[in-house]
Tab-separated table of C-alpha atoms and ligand atoms in Angstrom:
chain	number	residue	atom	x	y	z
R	18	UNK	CA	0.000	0.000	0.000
R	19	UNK	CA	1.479	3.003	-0.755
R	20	UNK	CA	0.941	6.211	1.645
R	21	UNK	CA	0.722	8.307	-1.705
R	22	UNK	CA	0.297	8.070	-5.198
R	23	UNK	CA	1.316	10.942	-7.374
R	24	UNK	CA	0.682	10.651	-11.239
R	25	UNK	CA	2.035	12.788	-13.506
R	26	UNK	CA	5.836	14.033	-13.371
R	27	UNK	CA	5.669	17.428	-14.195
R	28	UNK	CA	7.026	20.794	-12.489
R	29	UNK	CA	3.757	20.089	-9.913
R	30	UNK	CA	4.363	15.793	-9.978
R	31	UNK	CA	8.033	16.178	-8.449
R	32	UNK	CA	7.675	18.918	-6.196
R	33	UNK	CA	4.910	17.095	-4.660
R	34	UNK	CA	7.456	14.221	-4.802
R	35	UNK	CA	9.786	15.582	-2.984
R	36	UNK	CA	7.996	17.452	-0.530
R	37	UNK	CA	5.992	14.210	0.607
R	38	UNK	CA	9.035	11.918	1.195
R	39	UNK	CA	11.604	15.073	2.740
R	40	UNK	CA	8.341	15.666	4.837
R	41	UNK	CA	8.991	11.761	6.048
R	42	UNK	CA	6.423	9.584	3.838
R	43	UNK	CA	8.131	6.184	2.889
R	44	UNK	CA	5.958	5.135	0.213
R	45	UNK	CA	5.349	7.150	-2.069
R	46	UNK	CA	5.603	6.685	-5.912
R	47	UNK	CA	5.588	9.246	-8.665
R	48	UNK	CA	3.770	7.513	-11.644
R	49	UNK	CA	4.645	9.251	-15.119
R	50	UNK	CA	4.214	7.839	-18.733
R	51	UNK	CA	7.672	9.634	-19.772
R	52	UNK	CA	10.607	11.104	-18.413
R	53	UNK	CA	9.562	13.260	-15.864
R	54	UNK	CA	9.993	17.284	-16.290
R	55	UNK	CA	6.828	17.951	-17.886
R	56	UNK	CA	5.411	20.490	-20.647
R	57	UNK	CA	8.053	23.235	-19.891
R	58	UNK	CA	10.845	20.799	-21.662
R	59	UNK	CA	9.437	21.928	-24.672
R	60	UNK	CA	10.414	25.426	-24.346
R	61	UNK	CA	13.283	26.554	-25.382
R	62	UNK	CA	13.922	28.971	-22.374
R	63	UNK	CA	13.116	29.982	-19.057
R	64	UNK	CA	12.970	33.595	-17.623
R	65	UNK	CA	10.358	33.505	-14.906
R	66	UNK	CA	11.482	30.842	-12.378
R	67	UNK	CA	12.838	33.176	-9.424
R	68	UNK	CA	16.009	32.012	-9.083
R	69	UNK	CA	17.726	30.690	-12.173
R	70	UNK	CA	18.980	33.042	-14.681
R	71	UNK	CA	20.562	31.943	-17.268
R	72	UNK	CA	19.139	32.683	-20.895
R	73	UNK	CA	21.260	29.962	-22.874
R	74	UNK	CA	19.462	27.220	-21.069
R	75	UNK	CA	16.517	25.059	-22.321
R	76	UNK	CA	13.821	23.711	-20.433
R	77	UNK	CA	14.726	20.496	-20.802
R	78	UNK	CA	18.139	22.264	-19.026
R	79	UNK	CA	16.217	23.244	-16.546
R	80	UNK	CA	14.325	20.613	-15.255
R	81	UNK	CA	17.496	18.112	-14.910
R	82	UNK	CA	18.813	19.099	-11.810
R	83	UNK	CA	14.889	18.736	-10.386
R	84	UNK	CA	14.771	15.462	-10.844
R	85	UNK	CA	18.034	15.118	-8.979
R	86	UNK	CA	16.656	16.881	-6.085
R	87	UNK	CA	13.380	15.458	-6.137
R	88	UNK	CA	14.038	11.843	-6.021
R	89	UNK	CA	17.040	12.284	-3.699
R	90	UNK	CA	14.094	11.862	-0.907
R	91	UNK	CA	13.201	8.491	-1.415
R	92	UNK	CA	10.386	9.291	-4.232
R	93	UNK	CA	10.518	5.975	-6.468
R	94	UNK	CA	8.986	6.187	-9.621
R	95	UNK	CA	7.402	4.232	-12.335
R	96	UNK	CA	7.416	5.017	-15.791
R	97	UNK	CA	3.895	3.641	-16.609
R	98	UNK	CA	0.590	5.267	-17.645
R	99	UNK	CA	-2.032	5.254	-14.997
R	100	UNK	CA	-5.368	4.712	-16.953
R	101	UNK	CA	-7.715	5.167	-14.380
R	102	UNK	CA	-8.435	5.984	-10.021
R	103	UNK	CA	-10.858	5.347	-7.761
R	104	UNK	CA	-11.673	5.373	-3.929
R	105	UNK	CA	-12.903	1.716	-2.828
R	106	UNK	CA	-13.706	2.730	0.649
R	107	UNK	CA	-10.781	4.469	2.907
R	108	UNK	CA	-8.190	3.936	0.181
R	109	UNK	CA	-7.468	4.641	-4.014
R	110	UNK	CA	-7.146	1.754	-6.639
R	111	UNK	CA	-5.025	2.982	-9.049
R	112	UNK	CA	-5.014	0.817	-12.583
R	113	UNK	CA	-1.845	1.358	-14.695
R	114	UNK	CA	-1.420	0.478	-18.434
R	115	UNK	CA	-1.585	-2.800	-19.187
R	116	UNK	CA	-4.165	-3.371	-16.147
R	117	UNK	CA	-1.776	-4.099	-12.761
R	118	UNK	CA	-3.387	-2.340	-9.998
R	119	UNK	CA	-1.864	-0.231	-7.209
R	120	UNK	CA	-3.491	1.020	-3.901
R	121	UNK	CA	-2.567	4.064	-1.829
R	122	UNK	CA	-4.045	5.840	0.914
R	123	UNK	CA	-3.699	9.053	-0.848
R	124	UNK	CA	-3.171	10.572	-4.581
R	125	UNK	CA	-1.809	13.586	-5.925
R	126	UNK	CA	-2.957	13.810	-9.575
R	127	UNK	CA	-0.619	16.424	-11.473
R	128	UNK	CA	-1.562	15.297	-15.474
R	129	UNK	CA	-1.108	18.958	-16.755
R	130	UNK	CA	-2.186	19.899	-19.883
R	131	UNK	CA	-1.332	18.801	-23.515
R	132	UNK	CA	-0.738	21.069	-26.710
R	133	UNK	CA	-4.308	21.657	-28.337
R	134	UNK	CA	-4.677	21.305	-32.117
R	135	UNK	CA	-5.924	24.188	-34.151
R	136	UNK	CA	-8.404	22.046	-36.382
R	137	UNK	CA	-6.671	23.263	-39.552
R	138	UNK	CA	-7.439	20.998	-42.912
R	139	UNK	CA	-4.137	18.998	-42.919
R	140	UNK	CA	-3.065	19.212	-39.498
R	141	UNK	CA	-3.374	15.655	-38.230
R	142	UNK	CA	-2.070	14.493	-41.177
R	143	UNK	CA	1.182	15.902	-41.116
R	144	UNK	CA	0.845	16.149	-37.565
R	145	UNK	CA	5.302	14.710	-36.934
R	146	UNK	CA	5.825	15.592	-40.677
R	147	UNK	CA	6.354	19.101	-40.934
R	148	UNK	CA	3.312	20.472	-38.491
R	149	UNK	CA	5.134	20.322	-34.875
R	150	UNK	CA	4.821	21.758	-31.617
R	151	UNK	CA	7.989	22.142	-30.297
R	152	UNK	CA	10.163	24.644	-31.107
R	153	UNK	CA	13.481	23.066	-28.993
R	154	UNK	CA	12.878	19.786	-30.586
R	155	UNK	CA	12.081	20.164	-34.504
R	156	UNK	CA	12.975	23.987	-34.587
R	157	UNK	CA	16.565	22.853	-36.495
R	158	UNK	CA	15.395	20.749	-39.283
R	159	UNK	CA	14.587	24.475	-40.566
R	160	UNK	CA	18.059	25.895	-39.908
R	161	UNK	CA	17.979	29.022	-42.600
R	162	UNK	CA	14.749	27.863	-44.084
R	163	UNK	CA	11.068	29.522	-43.464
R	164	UNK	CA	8.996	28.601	-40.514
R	165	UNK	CA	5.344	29.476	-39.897
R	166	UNK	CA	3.774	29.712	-36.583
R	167	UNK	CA	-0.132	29.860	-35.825
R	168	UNK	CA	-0.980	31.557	-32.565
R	169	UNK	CA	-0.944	34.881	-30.843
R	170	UNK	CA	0.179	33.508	-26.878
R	171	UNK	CA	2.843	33.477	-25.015
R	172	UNK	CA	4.407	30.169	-26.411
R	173	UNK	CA	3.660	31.659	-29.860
R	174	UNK	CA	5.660	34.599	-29.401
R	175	UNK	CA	8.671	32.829	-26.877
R	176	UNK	CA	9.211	30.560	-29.618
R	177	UNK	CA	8.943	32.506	-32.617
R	178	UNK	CA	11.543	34.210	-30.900
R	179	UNK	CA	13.721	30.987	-30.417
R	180	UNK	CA	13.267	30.473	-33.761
R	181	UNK	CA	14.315	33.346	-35.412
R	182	UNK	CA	17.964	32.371	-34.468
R	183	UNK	CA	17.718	29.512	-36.680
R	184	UNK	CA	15.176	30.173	-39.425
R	185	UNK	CA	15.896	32.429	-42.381
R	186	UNK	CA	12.005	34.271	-41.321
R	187	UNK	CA	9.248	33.436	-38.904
R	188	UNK	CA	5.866	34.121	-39.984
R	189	UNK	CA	3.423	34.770	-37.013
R	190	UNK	CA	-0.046	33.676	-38.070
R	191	UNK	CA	-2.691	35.227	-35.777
R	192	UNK	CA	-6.285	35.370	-35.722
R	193	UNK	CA	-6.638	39.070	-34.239
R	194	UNK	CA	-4.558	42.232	-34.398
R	195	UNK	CA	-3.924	42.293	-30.732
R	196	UNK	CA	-2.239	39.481	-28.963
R	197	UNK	CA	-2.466	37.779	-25.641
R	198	UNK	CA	1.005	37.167	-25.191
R	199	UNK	CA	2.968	39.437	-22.363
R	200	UNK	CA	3.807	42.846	-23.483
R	201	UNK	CA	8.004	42.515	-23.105
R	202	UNK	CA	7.411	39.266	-25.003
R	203	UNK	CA	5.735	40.767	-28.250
R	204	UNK	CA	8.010	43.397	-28.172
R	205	UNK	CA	11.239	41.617	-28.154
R	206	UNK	CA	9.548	39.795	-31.108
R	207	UNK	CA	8.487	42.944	-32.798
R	208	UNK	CA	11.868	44.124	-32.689
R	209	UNK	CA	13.248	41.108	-34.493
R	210	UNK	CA	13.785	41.831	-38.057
R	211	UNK	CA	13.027	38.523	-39.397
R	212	UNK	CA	9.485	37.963	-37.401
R	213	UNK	CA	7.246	38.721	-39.794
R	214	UNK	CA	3.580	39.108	-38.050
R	215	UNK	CA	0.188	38.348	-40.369
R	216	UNK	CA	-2.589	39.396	-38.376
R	217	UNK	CA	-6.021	38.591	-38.515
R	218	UNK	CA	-5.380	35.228	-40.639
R	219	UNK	CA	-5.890	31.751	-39.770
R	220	UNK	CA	-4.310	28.505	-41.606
R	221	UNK	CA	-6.314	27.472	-44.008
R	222	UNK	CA	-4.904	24.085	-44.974
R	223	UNK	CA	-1.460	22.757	-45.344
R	224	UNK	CA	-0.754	20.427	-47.919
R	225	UNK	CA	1.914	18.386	-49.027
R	226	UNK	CA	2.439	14.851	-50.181
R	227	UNK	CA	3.845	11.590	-48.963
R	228	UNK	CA	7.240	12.595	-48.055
R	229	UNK	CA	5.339	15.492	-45.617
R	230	UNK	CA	4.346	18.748	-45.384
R	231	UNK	CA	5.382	21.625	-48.725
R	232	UNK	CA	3.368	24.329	-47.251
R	233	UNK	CA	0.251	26.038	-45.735
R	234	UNK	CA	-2.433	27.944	-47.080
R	235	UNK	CA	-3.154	31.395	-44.961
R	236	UNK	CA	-6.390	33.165	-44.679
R	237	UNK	CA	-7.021	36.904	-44.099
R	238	UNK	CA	-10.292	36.535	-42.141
R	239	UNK	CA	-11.021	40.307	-43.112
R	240	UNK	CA	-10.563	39.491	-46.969
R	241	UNK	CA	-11.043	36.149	-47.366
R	242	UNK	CA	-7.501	36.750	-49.433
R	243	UNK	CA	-5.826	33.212	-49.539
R	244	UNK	CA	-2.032	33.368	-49.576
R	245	UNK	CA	-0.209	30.366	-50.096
R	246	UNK	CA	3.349	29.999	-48.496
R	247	UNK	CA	5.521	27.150	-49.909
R	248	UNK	CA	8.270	25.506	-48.737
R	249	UNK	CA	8.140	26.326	-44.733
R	250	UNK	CA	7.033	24.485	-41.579
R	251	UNK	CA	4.331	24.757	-39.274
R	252	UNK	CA	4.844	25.692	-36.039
R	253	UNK	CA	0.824	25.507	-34.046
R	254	UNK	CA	0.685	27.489	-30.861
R	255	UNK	CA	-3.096	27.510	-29.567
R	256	UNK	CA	-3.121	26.772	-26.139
R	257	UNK	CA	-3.373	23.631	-23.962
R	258	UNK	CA	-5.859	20.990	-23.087
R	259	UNK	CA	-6.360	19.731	-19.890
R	260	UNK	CA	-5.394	15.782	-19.277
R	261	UNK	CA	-7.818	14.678	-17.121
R	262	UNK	CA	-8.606	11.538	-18.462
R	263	UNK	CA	-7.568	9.338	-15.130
R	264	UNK	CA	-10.002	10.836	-13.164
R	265	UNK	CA	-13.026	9.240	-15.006
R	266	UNK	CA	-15.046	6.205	-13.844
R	267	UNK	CA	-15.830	3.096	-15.719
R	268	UNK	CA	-19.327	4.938	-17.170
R	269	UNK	CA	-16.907	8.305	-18.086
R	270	UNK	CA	-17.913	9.927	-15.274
R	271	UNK	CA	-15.012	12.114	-13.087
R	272	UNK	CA	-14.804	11.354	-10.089
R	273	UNK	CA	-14.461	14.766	-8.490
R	274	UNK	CA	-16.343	18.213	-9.231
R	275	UNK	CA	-15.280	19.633	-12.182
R	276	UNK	CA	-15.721	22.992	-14.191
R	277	UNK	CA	-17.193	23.444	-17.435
R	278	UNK	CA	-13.194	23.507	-19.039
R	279	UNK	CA	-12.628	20.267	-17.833
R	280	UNK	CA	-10.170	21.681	-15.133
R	281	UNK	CA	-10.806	20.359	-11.363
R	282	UNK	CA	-12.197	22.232	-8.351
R	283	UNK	CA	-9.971	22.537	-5.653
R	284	UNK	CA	-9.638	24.985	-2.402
R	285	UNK	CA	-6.606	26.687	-1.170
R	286	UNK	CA	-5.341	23.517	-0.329
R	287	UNK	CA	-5.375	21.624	-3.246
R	288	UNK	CA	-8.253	19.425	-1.797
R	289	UNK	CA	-10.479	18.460	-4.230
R	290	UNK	CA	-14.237	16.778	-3.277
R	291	UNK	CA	-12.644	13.330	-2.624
R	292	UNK	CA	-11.089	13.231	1.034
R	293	UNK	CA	-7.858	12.309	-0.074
R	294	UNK	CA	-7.320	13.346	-3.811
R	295	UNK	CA	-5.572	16.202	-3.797
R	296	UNK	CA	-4.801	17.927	-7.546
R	297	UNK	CA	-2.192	20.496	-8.519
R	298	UNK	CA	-0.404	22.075	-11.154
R	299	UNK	CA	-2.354	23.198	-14.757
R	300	UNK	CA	-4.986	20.628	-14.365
R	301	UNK	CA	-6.901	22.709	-11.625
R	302	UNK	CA	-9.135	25.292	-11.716
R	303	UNK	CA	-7.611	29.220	-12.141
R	304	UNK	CA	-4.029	27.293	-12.464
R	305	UNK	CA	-1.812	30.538	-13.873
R	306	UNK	CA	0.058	27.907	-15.749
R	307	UNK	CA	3.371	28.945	-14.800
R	308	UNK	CA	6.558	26.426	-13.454
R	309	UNK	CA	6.704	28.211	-10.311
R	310	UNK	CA	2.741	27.755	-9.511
R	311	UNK	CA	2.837	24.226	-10.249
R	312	UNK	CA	5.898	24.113	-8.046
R	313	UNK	CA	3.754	25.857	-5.330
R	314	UNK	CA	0.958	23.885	-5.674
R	315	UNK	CA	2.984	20.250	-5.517
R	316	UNK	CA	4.488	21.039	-2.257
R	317	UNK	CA	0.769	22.219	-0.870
R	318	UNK	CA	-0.826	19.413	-1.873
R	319	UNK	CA	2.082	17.422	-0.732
R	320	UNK	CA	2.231	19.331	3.163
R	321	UNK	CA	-1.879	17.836	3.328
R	322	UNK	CA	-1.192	14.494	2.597
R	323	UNK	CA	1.320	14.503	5.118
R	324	UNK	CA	-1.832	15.890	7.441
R	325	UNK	CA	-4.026	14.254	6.207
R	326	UNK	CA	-2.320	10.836	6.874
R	327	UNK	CA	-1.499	11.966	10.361
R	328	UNK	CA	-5.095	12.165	10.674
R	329	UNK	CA	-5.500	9.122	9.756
R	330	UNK	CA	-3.691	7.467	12.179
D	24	LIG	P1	2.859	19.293	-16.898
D	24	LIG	O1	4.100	20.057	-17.043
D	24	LIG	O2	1.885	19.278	-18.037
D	24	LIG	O3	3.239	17.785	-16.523
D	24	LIG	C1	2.285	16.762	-16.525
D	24	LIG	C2	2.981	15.419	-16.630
D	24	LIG	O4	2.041	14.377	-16.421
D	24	LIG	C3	3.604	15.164	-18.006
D	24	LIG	O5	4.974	14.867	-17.860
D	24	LIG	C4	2.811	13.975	-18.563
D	24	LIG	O6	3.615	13.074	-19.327
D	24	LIG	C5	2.318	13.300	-17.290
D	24	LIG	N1	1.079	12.556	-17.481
D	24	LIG	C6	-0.073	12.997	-18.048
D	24	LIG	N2	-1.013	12.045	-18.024
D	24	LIG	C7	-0.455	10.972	-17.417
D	24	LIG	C8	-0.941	9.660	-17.085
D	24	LIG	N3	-2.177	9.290	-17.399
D	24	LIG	N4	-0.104	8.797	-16.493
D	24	LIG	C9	1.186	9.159	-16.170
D	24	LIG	N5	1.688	10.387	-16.468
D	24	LIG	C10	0.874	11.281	-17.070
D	24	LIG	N6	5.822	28.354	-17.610
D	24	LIG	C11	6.651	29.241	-17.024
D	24	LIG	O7	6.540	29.498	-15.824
D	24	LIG	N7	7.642	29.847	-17.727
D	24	LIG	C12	7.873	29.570	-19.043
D	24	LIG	O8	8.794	30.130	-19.640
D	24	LIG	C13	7.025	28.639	-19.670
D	24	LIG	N8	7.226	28.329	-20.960
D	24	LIG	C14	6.456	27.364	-21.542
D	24	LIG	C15	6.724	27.007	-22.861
D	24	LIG	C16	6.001	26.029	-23.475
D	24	LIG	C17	6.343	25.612	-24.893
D	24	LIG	C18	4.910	25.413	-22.775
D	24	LIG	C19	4.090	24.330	-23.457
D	24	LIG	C20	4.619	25.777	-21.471
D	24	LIG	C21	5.392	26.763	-20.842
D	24	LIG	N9	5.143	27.158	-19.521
D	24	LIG	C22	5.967	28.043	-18.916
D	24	LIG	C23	4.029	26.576	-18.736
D	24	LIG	C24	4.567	25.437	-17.801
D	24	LIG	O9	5.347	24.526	-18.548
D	24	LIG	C25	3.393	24.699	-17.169
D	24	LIG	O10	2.594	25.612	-16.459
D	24	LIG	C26	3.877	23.625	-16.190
D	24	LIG	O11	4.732	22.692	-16.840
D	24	LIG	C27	2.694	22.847	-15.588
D	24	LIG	O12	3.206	21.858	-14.743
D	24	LIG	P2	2.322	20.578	-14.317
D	24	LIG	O13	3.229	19.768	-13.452
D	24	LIG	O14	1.034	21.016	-13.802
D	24	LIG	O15	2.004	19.773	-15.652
D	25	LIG	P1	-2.809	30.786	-24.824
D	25	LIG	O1	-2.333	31.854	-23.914
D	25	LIG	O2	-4.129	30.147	-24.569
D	25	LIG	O3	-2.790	31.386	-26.297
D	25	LIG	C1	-3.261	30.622	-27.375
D	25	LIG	C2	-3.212	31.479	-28.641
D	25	LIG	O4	-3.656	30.702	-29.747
D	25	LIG	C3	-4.114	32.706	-28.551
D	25	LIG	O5	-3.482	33.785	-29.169
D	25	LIG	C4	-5.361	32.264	-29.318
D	25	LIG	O6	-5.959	33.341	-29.988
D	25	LIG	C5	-4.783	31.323	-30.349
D	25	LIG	N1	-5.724	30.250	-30.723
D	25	LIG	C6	-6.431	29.444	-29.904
D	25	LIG	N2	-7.129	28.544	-30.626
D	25	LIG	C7	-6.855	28.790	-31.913
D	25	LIG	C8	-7.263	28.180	-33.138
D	25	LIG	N3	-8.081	27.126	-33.177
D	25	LIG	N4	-6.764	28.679	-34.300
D	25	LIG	C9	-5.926	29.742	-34.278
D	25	LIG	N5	-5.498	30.355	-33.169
D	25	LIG	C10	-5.964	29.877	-31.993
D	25	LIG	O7	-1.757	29.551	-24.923
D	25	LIG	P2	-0.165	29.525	-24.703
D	25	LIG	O8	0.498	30.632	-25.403
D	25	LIG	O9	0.252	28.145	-25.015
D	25	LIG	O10	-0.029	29.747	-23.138
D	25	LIG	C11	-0.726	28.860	-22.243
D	25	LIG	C12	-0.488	29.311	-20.811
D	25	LIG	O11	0.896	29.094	-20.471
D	25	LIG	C13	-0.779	30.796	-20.645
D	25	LIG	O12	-1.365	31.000	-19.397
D	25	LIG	C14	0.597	31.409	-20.719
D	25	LIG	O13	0.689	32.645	-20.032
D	25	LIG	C15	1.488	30.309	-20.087
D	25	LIG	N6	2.845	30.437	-20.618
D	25	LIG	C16	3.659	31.273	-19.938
D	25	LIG	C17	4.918	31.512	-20.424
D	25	LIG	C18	5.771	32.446	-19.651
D	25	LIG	O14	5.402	32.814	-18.556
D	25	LIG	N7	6.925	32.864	-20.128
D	25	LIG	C19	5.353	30.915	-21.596
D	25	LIG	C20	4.477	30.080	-22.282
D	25	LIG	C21	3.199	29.854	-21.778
D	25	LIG	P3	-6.779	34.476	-29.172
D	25	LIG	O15	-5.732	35.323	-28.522
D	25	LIG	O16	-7.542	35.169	-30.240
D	25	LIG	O17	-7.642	33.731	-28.203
């Protein structure tokens, strides 16, 4: 039996991690379908976490030494998929890929959020094949060449940044002419000479053929004007979803209260409306979807199952 459960290895996963086992839990395993570090491994830099600095580092950089520190506790972990939990009485059965079961008197569920698709003609099928979503990772197969990005957010505008290094031009393709992104973070791009910005467009369609993607088809939603851009990749940057997928029943129910996003309710404390589920990180409600919030809320959630299992006792 294990005296906690966390699932999901992200910025929120291993604090909780290693909060729960410094604050003396034996038991506790971190369950996470990759390696553990996260969505921000994606980006290709970090300026907001209070305490490192250092502008030629990746996130992938940056969440290495965590994972030193937060198994150095005692936190074991288990590269597996958790499909499903539920509470069978006092405790949680938690059923991993494949079907073996695990119980635990308490769970932290920190699934985050996953890249949400823009619903473009095209983009599922060259979804790995010229459409990407990761700058870091596919950003220098277009060393010198064109790149196209779709989206008007923060990730948009950090990586079109990143990219600009690399890529002969970035093309921003946005949907309005004002942008969500943080104002020192569309002006950096602005200044860059080869960001390019086409506002009030969507993609249209990309295209291309068997050996992947030759180019996307741009839409001025003022015009109706269709533009067609060869030879470039695709770069989508709409937001996240919300995985929250293990915390519905046999009959696709969730277990806990809910919003209408998908995102789950939980008080100051990370409680949710299971005594003994505790959630943290982007999944839950109002999250501000930073590292350093996720961070906070692992280490809250983890301080009440320490509580809460004192309770218990
Ligand atoms: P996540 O980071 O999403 O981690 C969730 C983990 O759970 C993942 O590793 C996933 O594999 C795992 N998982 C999911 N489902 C299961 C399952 N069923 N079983 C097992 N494991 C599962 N924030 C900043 O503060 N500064 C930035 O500069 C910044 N830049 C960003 C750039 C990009 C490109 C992106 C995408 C995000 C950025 N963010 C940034 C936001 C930040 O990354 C997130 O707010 C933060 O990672 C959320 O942490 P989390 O632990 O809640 O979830
Ligand atoms: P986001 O803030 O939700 O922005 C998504 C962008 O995509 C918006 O500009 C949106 O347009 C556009 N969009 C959404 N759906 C679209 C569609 N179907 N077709 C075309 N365009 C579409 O997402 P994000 O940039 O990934 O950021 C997510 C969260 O992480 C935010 O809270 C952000 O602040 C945070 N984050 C922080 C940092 C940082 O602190 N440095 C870095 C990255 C991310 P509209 O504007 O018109 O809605």
């Amino acid at each position: 039996m294990l005296d906690c459960a966390i699932i999901g290895g992200g910025p929120a996963g291993l604090t909780a991690g290693l909060y729960t086992t410094r604050g003396g839990l034996q038991n506790v395993t971190l369950f996470e379908m990759g390696v553990p570090g996260g969505q921000i491994t994606k980006s290709s830099e970090i300026e907001n976490y209070p305490g490192f600095f250092d502008s030629s580092k990746t996130g992938l950089d940056f969440m290495d030494t965590w994972q030193k520190q937060c198994f150095h506790f005692g936190l074991k972990h288990e590269m597996k998929k958790v499909e499903s939990i539920e509470k069978t009485g006092e405790y949680f059965n938690i059923t991993l890929e494949g079907g073996e079961m695990v119980e635990a008197k308490t769970a932290i569920i920190c699934t985050g959020a996953v890249p949400r698709r823009a619903g473009f003609n095209g983009e599922d099928a060259f979804y790995g094949r010229g459409v990407s979503t990761c700058a870091t990772c596919d950003g220098f197969f277009y060393k010198d060449k064109p790149v196209t990005i779709l989206g008007g957010g923060d990730t948009a505008l950090e990586e079109a940044f990143f990219l600009s290094n690399i890529c002969s031009d970035v093309y921003v393709v946005h949907r309005r002419d004002e942008f969500r992104a943080a104002p020192p973070t569309l002006d950096r791009a602005m200044r860059k000479e080869n960001i390019h910005f086409i506002t009030d467009s969507l993609i249209d369609e990309a295209y291309g053929d068997a050996m992947g993607l030759q180019g996307v088809k741009i839409k001025n939603l003022k015009t109706d004007e269709i533009t067609d851009m060869s030879n470039t990749g695709l770069f989508v940057f709409v937001g996240q979803d919300v995985k929250n997928d293990v915390l519905k029943d046999k009959q696709g129910e969730f277990i806990c209260k809910m919003n209408e996003l998908g995102q789950v309710v939980v008080d100051l404390k990370m409680h949710t409306s299971v005594e003994g589920l505790f959630v943290a990180g982007d999944l839950r409600i109002d999250a501000p979807k930073q590292v350093v919030s996720a961070a906070g809320d692992g280490s809250i959630a983890a301080l009440q199952v320490i509580s809460y299992i004192q309770e218990q006792q």
